[in-house]
mmCIF file of C-alpha atoms and ligand atoms in Angstrom:
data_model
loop_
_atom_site.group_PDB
_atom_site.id
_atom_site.type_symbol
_atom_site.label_atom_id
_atom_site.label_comp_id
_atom_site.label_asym_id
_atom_site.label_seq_id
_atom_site.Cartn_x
_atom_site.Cartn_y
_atom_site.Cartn_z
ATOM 1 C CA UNK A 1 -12.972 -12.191 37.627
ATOM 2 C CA UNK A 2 -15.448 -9.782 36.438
ATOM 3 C CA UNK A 3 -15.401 -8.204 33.003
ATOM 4 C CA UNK A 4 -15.722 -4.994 34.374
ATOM 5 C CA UNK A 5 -12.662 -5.065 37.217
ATOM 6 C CA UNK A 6 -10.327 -6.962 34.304
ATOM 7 C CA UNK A 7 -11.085 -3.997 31.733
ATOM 8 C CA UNK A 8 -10.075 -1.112 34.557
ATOM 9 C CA UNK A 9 -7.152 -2.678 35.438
ATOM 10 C CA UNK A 10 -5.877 -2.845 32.190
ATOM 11 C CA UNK A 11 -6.720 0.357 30.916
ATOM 12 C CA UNK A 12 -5.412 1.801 34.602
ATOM 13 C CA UNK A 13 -2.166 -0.114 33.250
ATOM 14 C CA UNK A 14 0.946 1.678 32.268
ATOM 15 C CA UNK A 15 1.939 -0.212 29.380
ATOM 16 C CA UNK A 16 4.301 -0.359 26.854
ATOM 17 C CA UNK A 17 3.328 -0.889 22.840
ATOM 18 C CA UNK A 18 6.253 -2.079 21.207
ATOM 19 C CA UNK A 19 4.681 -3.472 17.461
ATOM 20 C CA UNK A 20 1.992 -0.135 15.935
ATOM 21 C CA UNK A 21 1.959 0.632 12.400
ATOM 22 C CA UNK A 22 1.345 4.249 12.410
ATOM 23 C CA UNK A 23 -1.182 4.248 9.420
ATOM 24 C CA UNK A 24 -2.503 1.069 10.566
ATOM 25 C CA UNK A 25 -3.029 2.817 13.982
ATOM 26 C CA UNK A 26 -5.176 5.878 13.084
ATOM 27 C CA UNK A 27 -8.501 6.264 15.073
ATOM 28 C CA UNK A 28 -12.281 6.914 13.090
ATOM 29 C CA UNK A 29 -12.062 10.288 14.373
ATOM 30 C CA UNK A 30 -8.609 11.128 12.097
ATOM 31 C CA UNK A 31 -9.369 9.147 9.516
ATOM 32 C CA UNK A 32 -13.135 11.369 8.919
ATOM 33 C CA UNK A 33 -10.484 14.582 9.194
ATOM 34 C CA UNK A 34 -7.989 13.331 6.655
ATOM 35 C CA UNK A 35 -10.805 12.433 4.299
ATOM 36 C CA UNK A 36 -13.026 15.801 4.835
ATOM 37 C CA UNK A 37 -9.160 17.580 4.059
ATOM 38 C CA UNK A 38 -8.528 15.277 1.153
ATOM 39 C CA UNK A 39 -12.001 16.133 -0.246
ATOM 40 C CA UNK A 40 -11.899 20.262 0.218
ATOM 41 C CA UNK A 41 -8.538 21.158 0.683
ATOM 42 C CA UNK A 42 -6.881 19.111 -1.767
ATOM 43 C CA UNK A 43 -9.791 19.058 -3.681
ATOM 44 C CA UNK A 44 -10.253 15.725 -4.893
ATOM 45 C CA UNK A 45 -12.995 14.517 -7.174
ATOM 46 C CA UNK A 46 -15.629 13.464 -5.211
ATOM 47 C CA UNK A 47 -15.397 10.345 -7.945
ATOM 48 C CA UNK A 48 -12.302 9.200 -6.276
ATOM 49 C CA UNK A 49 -13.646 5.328 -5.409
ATOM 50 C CA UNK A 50 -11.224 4.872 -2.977
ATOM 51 C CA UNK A 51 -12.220 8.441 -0.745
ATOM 52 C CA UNK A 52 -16.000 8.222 -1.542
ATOM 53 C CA UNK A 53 -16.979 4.819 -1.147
ATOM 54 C CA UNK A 54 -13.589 2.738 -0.053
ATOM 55 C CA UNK A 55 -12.649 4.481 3.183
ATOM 56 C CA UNK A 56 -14.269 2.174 5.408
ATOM 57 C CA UNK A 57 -10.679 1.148 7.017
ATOM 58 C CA UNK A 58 -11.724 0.064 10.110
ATOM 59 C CA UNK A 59 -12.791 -3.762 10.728
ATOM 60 C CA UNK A 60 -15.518 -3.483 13.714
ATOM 61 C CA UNK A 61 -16.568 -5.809 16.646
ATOM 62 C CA UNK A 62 -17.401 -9.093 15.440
ATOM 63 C CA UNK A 63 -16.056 -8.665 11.752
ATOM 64 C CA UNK A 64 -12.971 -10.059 9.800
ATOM 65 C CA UNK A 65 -10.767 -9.808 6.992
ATOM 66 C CA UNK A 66 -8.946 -11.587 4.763
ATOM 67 C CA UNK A 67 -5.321 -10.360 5.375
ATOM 68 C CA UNK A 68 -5.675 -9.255 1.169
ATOM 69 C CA UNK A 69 -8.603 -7.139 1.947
ATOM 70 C CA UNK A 70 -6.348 -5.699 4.963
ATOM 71 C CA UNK A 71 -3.464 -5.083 3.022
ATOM 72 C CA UNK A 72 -6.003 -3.066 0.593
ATOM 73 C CA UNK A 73 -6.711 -0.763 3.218
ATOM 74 C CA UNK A 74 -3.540 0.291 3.636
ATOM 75 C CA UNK A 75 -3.947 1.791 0.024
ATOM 76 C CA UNK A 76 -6.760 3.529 1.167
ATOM 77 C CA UNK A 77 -5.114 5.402 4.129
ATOM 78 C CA UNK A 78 -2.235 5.447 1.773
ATOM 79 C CA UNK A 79 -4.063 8.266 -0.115
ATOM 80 C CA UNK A 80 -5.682 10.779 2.227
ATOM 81 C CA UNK A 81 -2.037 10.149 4.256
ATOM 82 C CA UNK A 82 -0.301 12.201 1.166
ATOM 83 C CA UNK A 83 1.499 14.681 2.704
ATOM 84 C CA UNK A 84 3.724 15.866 4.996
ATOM 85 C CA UNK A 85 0.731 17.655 7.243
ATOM 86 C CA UNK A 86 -1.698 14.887 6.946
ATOM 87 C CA UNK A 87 1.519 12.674 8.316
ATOM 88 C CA UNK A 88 2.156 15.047 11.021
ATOM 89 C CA UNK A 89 -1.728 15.235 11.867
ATOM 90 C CA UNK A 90 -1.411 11.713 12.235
ATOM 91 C CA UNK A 91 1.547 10.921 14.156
ATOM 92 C CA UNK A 92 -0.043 13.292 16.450
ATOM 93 C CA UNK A 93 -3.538 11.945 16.928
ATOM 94 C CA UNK A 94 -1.894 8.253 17.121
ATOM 95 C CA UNK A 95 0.585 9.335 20.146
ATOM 96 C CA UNK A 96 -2.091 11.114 22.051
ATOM 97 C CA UNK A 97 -4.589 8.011 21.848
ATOM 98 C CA UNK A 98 -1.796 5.994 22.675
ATOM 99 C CA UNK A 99 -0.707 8.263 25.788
ATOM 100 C CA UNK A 100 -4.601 8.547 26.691
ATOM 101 C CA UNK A 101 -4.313 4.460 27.022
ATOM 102 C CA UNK A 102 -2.031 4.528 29.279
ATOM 103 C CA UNK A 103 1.144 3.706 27.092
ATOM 104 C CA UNK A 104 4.277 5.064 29.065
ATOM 105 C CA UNK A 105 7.008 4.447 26.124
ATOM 106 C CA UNK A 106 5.853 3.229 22.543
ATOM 107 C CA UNK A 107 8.013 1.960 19.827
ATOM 108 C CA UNK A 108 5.987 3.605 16.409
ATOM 109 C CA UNK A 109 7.092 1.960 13.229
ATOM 110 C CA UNK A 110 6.515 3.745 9.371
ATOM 111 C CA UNK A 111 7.227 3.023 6.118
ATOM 112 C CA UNK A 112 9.258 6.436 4.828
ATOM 113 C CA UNK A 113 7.114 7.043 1.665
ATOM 114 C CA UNK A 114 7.636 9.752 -1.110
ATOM 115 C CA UNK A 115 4.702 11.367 -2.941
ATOM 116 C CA UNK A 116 6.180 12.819 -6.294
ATOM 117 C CA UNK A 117 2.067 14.513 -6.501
ATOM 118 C CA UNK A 118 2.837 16.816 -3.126
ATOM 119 C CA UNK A 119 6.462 17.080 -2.995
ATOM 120 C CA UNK A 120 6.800 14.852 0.160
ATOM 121 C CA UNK A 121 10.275 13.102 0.352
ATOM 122 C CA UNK A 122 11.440 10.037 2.681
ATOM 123 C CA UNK A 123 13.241 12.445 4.487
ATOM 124 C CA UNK A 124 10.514 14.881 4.836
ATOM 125 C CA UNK A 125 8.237 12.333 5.814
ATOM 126 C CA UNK A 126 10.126 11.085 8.387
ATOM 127 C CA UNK A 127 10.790 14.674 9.699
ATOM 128 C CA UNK A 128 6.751 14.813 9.692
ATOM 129 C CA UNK A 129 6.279 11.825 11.670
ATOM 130 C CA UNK A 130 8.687 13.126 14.287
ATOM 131 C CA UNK A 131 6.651 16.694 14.091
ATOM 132 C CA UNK A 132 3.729 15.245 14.942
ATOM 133 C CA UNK A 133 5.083 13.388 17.860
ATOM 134 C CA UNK A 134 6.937 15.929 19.440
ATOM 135 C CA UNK A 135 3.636 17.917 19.363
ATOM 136 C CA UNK A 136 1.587 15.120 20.923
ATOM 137 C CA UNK A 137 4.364 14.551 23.699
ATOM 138 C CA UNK A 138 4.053 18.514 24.465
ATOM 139 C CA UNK A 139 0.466 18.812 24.427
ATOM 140 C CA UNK A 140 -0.515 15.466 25.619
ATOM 141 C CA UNK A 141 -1.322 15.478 29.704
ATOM 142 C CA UNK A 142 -0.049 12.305 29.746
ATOM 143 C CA UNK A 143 3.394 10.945 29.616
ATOM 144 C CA UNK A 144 4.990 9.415 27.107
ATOM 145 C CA UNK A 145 8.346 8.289 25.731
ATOM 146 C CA UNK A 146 8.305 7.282 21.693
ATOM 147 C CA UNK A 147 11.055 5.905 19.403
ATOM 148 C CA UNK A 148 10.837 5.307 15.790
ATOM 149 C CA UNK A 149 11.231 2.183 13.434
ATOM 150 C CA UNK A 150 11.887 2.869 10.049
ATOM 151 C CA UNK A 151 9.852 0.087 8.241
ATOM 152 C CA UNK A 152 11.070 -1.723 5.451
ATOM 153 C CA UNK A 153 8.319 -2.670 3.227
ATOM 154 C CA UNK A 154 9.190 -6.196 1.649
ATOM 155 C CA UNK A 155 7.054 -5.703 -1.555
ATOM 156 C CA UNK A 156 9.480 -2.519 -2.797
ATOM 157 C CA UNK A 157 12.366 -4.630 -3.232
ATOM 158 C CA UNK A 158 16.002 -4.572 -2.502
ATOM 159 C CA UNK A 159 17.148 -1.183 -3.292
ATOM 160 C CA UNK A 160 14.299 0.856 -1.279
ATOM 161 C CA UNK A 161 15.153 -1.436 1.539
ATOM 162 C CA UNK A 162 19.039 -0.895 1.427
ATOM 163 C CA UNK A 163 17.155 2.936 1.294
ATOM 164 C CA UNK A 164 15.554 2.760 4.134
ATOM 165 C CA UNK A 165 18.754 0.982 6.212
ATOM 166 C CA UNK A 166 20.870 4.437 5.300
ATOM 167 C CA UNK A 167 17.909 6.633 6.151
ATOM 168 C CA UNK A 168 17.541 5.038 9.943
ATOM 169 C CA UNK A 169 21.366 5.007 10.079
ATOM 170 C CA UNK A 170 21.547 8.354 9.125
ATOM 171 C CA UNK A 171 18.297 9.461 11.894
ATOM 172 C CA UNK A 172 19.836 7.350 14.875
ATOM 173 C CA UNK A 173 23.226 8.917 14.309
ATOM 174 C CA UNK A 174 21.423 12.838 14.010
ATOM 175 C CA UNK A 175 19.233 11.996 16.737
ATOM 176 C CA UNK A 176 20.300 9.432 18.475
ATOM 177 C CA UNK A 177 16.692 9.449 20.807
ATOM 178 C CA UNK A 178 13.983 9.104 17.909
ATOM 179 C CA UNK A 179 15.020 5.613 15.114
ATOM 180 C CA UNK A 180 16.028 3.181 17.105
ATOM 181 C CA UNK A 181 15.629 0.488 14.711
ATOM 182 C CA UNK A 182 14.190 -1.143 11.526
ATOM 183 C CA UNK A 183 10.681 -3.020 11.145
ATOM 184 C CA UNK A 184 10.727 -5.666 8.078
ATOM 185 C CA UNK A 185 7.126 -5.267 6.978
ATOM 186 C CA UNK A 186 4.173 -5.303 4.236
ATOM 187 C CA UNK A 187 2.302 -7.709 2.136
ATOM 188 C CA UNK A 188 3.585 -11.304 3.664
ATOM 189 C CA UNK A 189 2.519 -13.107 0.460
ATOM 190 C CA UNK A 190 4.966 -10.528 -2.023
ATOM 191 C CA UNK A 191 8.516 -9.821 -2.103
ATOM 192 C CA UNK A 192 11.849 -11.819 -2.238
ATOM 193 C CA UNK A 193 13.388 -12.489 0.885
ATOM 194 C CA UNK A 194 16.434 -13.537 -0.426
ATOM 195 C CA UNK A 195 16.721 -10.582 -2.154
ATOM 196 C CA UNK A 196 16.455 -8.462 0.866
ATOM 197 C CA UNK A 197 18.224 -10.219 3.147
ATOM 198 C CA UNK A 198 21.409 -8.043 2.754
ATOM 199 C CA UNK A 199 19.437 -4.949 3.516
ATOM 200 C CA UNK A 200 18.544 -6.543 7.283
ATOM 201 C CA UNK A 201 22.128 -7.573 7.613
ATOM 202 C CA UNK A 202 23.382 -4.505 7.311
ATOM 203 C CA UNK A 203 20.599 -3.122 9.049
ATOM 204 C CA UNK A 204 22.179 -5.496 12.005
ATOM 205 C CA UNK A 205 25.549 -4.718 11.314
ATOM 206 C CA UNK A 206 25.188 -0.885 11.964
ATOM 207 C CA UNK A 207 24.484 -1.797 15.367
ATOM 208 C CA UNK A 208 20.588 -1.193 14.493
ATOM 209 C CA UNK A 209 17.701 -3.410 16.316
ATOM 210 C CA UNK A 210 15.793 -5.485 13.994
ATOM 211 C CA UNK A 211 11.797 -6.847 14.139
ATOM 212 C CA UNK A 212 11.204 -9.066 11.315
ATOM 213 C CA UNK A 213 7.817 -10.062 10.822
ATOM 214 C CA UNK A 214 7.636 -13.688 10.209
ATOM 215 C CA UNK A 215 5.285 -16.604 9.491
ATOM 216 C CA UNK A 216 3.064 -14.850 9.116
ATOM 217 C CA UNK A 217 1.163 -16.990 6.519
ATOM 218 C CA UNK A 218 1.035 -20.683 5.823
ATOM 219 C CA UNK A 219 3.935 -22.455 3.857
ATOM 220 C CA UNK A 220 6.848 -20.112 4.390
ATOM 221 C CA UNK A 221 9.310 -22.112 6.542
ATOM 222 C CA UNK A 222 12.258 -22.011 4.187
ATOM 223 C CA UNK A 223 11.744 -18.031 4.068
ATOM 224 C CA UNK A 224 11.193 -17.947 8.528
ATOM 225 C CA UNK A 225 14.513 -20.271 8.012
ATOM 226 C CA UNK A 226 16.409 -17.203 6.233
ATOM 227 C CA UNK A 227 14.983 -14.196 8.722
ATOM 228 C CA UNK A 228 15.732 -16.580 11.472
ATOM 229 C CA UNK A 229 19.672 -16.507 10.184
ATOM 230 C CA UNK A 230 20.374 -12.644 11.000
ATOM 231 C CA UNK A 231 18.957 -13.327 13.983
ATOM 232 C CA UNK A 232 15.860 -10.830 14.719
ATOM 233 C CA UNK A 233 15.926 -8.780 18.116
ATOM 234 C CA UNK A 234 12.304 -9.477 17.507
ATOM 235 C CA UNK A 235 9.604 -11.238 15.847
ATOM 236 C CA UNK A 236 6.367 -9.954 14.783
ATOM 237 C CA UNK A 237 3.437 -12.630 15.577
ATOM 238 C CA UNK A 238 5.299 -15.688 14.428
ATOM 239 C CA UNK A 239 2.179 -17.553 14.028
ATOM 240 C CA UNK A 240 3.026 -20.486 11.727
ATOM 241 C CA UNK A 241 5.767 -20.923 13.704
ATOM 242 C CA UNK A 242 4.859 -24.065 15.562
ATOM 243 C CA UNK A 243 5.448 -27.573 14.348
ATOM 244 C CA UNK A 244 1.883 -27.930 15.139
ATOM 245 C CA UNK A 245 0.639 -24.635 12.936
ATOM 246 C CA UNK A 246 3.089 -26.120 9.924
ATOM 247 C CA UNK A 247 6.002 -24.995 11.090
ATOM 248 C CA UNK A 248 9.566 -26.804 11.438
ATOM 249 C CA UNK A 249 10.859 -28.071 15.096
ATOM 250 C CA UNK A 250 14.509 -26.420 13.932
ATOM 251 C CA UNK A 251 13.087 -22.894 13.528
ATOM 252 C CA UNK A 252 11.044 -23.080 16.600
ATOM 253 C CA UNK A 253 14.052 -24.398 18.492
ATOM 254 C CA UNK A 254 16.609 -21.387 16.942
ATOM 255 C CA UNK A 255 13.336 -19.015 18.312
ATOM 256 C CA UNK A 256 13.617 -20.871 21.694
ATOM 257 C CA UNK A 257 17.499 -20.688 22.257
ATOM 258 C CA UNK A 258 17.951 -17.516 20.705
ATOM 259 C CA UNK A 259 15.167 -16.213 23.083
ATOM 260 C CA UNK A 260 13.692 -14.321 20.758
ATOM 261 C CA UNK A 261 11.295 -12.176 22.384
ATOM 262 C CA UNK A 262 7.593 -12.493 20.028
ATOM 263 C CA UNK A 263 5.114 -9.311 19.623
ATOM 264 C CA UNK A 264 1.368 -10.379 19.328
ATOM 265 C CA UNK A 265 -1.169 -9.579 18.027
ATOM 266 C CA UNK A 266 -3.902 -11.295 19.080
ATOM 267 C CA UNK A 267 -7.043 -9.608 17.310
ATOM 268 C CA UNK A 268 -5.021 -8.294 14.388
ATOM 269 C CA UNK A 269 -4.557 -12.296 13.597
ATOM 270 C CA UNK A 270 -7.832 -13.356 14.827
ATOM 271 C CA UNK A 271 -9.688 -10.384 12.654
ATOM 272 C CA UNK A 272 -7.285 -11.346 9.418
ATOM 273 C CA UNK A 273 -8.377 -15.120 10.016
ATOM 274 C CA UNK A 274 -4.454 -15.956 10.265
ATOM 275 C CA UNK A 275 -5.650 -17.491 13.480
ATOM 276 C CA UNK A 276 -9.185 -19.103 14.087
ATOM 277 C CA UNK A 277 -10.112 -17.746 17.479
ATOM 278 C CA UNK A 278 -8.514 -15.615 20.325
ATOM 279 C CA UNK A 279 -8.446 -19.281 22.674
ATOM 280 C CA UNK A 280 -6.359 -21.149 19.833
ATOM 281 C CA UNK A 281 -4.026 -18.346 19.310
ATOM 282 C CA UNK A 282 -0.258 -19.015 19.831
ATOM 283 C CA UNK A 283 -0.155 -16.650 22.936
ATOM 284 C CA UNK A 284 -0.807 -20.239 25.286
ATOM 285 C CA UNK A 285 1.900 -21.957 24.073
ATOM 286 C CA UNK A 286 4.707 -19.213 24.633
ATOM 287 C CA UNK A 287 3.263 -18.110 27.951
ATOM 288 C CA UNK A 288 3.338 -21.892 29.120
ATOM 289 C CA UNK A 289 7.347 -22.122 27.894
ATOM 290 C CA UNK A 290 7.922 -18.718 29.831
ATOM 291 C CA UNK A 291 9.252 -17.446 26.249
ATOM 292 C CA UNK A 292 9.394 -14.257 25.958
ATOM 293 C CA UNK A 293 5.959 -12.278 24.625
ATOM 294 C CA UNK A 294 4.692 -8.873 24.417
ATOM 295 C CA UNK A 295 1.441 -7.906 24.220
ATOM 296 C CA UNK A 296 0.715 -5.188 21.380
ATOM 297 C CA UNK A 297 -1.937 -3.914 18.600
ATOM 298 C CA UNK A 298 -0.130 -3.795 15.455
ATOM 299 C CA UNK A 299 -2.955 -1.880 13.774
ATOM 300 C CA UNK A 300 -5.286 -0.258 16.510
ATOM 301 C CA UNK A 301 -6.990 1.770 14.318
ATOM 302 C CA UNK A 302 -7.986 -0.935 11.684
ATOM 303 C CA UNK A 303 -8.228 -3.380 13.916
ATOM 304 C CA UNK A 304 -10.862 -1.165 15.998
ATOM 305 C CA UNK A 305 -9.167 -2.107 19.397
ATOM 306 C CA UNK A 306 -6.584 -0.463 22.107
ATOM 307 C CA UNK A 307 -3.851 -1.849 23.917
ATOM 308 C CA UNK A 308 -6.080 -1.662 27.287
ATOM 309 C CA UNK A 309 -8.390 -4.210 25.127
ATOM 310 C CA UNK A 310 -5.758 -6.418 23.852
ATOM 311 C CA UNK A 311 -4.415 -7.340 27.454
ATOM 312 C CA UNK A 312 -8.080 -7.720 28.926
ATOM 313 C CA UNK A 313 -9.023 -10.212 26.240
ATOM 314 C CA UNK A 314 -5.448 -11.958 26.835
ATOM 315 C CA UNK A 315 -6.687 -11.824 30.281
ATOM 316 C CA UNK A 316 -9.842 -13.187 30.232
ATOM 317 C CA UNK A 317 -9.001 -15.937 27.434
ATOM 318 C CA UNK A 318 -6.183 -17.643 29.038
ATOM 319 C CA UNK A 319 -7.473 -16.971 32.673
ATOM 320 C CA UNK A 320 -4.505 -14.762 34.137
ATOM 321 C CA UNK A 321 -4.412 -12.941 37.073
ATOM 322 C CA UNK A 322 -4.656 -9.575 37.902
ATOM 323 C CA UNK A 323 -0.443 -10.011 38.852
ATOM 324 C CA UNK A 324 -0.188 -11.894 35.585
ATOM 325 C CA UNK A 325 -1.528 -9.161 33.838
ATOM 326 C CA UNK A 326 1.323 -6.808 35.456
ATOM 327 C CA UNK A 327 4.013 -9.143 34.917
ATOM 328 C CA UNK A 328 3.268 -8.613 31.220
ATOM 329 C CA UNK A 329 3.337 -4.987 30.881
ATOM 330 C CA UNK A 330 6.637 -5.373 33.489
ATOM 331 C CA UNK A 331 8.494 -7.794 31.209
ATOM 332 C CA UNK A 332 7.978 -5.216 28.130
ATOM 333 C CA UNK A 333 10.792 -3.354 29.190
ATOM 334 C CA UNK A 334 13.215 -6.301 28.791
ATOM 335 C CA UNK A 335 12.605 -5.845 25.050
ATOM 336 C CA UNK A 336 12.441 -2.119 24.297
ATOM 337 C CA UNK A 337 14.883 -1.166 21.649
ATOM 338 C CA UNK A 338 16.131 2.042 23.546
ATOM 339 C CA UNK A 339 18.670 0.313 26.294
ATOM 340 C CA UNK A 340 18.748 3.514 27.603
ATOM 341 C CA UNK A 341 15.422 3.815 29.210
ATOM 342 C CA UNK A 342 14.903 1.107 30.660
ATOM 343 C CA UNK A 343 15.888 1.691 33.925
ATOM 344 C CA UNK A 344 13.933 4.507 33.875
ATOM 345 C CA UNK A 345 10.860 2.786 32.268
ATOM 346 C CA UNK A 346 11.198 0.499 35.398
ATOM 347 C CA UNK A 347 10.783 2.919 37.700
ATOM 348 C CA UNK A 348 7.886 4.525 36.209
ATOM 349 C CA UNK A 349 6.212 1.088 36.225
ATOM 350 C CA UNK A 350 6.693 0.733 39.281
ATOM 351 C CA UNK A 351 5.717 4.155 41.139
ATOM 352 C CA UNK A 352 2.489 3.956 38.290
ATOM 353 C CA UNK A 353 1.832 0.566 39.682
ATOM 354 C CA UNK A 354 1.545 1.164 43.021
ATOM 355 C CA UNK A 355 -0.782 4.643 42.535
ATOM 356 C CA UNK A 356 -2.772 2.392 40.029
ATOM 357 C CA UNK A 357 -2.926 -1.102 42.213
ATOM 358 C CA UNK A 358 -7.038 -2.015 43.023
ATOM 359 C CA UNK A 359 -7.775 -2.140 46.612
HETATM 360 P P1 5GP B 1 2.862 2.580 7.642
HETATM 361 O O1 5GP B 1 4.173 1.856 7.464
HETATM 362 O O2 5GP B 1 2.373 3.169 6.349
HETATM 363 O O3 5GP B 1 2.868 3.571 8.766
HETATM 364 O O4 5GP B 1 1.809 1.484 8.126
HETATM 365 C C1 5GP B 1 1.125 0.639 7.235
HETATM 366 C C2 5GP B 1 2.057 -0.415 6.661
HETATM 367 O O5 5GP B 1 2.535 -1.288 7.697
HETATM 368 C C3 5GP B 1 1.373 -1.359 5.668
HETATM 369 O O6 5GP B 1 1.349 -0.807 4.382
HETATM 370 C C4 5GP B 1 2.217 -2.617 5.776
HETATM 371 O O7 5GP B 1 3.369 -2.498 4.959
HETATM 372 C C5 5GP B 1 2.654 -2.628 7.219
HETATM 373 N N1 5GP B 1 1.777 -3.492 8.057
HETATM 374 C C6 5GP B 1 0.793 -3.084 8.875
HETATM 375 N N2 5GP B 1 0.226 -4.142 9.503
HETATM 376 C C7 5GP B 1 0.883 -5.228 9.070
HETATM 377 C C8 5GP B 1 0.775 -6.624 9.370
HETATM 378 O O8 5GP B 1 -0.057 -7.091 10.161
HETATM 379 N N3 5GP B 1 1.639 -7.444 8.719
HETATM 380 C C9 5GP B 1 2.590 -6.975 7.868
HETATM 381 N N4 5GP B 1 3.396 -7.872 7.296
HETATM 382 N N5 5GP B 1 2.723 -5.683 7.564
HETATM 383 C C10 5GP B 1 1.877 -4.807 8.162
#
């Protein structure tokens, strides 16, 4: 099929993004705003190495990472991200790039961070994130439904993630539309998952849906072994899973009868070198099982792609069809976390399918 046809079908799409950081997601454009408002408004020294000469935090066409120097970005957007406006400006510009991409219903997932230097709060931030999104759903002239994940960021340890738990508890019982769940997140190569285990129980136990990410690095099967136990409602890329990638025939087997539906990633992994090229990546081997998958971005904005991209690459790698390609976005809404849109996600697939089918 031609380049050309793929890519507009894809981006003509609706589609649903179900694993996006939302500072991993921010476009160039925001990124140049939050650094021009760090500089003047909060006026910053222009000395600040990681505003003057570090905020390169997107990896373009054709380059990679190691998943270190990706993780070191995050510190980067950590810092012009410092308050509850620059959050806000953010969840904003992410949604409405999103909705411009023809994403119908997006699961956004954050890390609730305080900032004892500007006052902001978990809570507040939280309350920021959800600002900015209600802002982009009213302005946007597309539409769009978004839930939150409260991420739980593995490298803060066991009381911030217990934190966390309360915090989503406490949002989904408020407002029962906007958390719908809790990401398990951060640096794969720091933290104690032993440790933190508890917090996901619980997490599970409040009747909250869970995405762990796991194996996501080399070596860690005794770790995927304990995330495996809760068991996740989802798994973020998975992609040293395999008994052929290092991983152990008994977790892939409790991933295949649990049915655990997998988010990937493909150029997040292929940019952080987790996974040599997009033709080796794991997305062949679940699509030939029929397991279930969902296409997603995990870090658009770093990862200099869209979800329109993602699927056309998927596309063109692993030589789907155009009715391939919709089967994907269809099977999405098996997995959403809301239970309570799907039907209603269904339908907008399909009356946005037929308007958008090629002739
Ligand atoms: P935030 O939670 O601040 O909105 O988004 C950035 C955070 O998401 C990072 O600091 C990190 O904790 C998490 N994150 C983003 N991408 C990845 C990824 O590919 N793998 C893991 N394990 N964590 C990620």
């Amino acid at each position: 099929m031609a380049e050309q046809y793929v890519k507009d079908v894809c981006k003509r799409l609706p589609k649903l993004e179900l694993h996006a950081h939302l500072n991993g997601s921010i476009s160039s454009s925001t990124m140049r705003k939050l650094v021009e408002r760090y500089r003047q408004t909060l006026k910053q020294s222009s000395s600040d190495f990681s505003v003057t000469h570090g905020w390169t935090t997107t990896i373009h066409k054709g380059n990679k990472r190691t998943l270190k120097e990706c993780f070191a970005m995050f510190k980067i957007i950590h810092t012009v991200v410092c308050d509850e406006e620059a959050v806000t400006m953010v969840a904003r510009d992410v949604v409405c790039d999103f909705a411009a991409d023809g994403i119908i219903y997006l699961e956004l997932r954050s890390t609730p961070r305080c900032n004892p230097s500007t006052g902001m709060t978990k809570i507040s931030y939280i309350e920021a994130v959800w600002k900015g999104v209600e802002q982009a759903v009213a302005e946007s002239n597309f539409s769009i439904d978004v839930r939150l994940l409260l991420s739980i960021d593995r490298s803060r340890g066991a009381a911030d993630a217990l934190d966390t738990v309360e915090l989503a508890k406490e949002y989904r019982k408020s407002s029962p539309t906007n958390v719908v769940g809790i990401d398990f997140s951060g640096n794969p190569e720091v933290g104690n998952v032993r440790e933190l285990l508890p917090a996901l129980k619980y997490a599970k136990e409040s009747g909250l849906k869970v995405s762990i990410h796991l194996a996501e690095v080399p070596d860690v099967n005794n770790e995927t072994s304990l995330l495996l136990s809760l068991p996740p409602d989802r798994i973020g890329h998975g992609t040293f899973l395999l008994p052929s990638n290092g991983g152990t025939i008994e977790n892939m087997e409790l991933v295949t009868n649990y049915k655990i539906p997998i988010e990937l990633c493909l150029t997040s992994n292929v940019k952080c070198h987790t996974v040599p090229s997009y033709d080796q990546h794991q997305f062949g081997f679940w699509i030939n099982r029929a397991h279930p998958i969902v296409i997603c971005t995990d870090d658009k904005g770093i990862f200099s792609t869209t979800l329109s991209e993602e699927y056309q690459v998927t596309a063109q790698t692993f030589g789907l069809s155009i009715s391939d390609i919709r089967e994907l976005s269809k099977q999405a809404v098996d997995y959403v976390f809301d239970e309570d849109l799907k039907t209603k996600l269904r339908e907008k697939l399909e009356s946005d399918g037929i308007k958008s089918r090629p002739h």
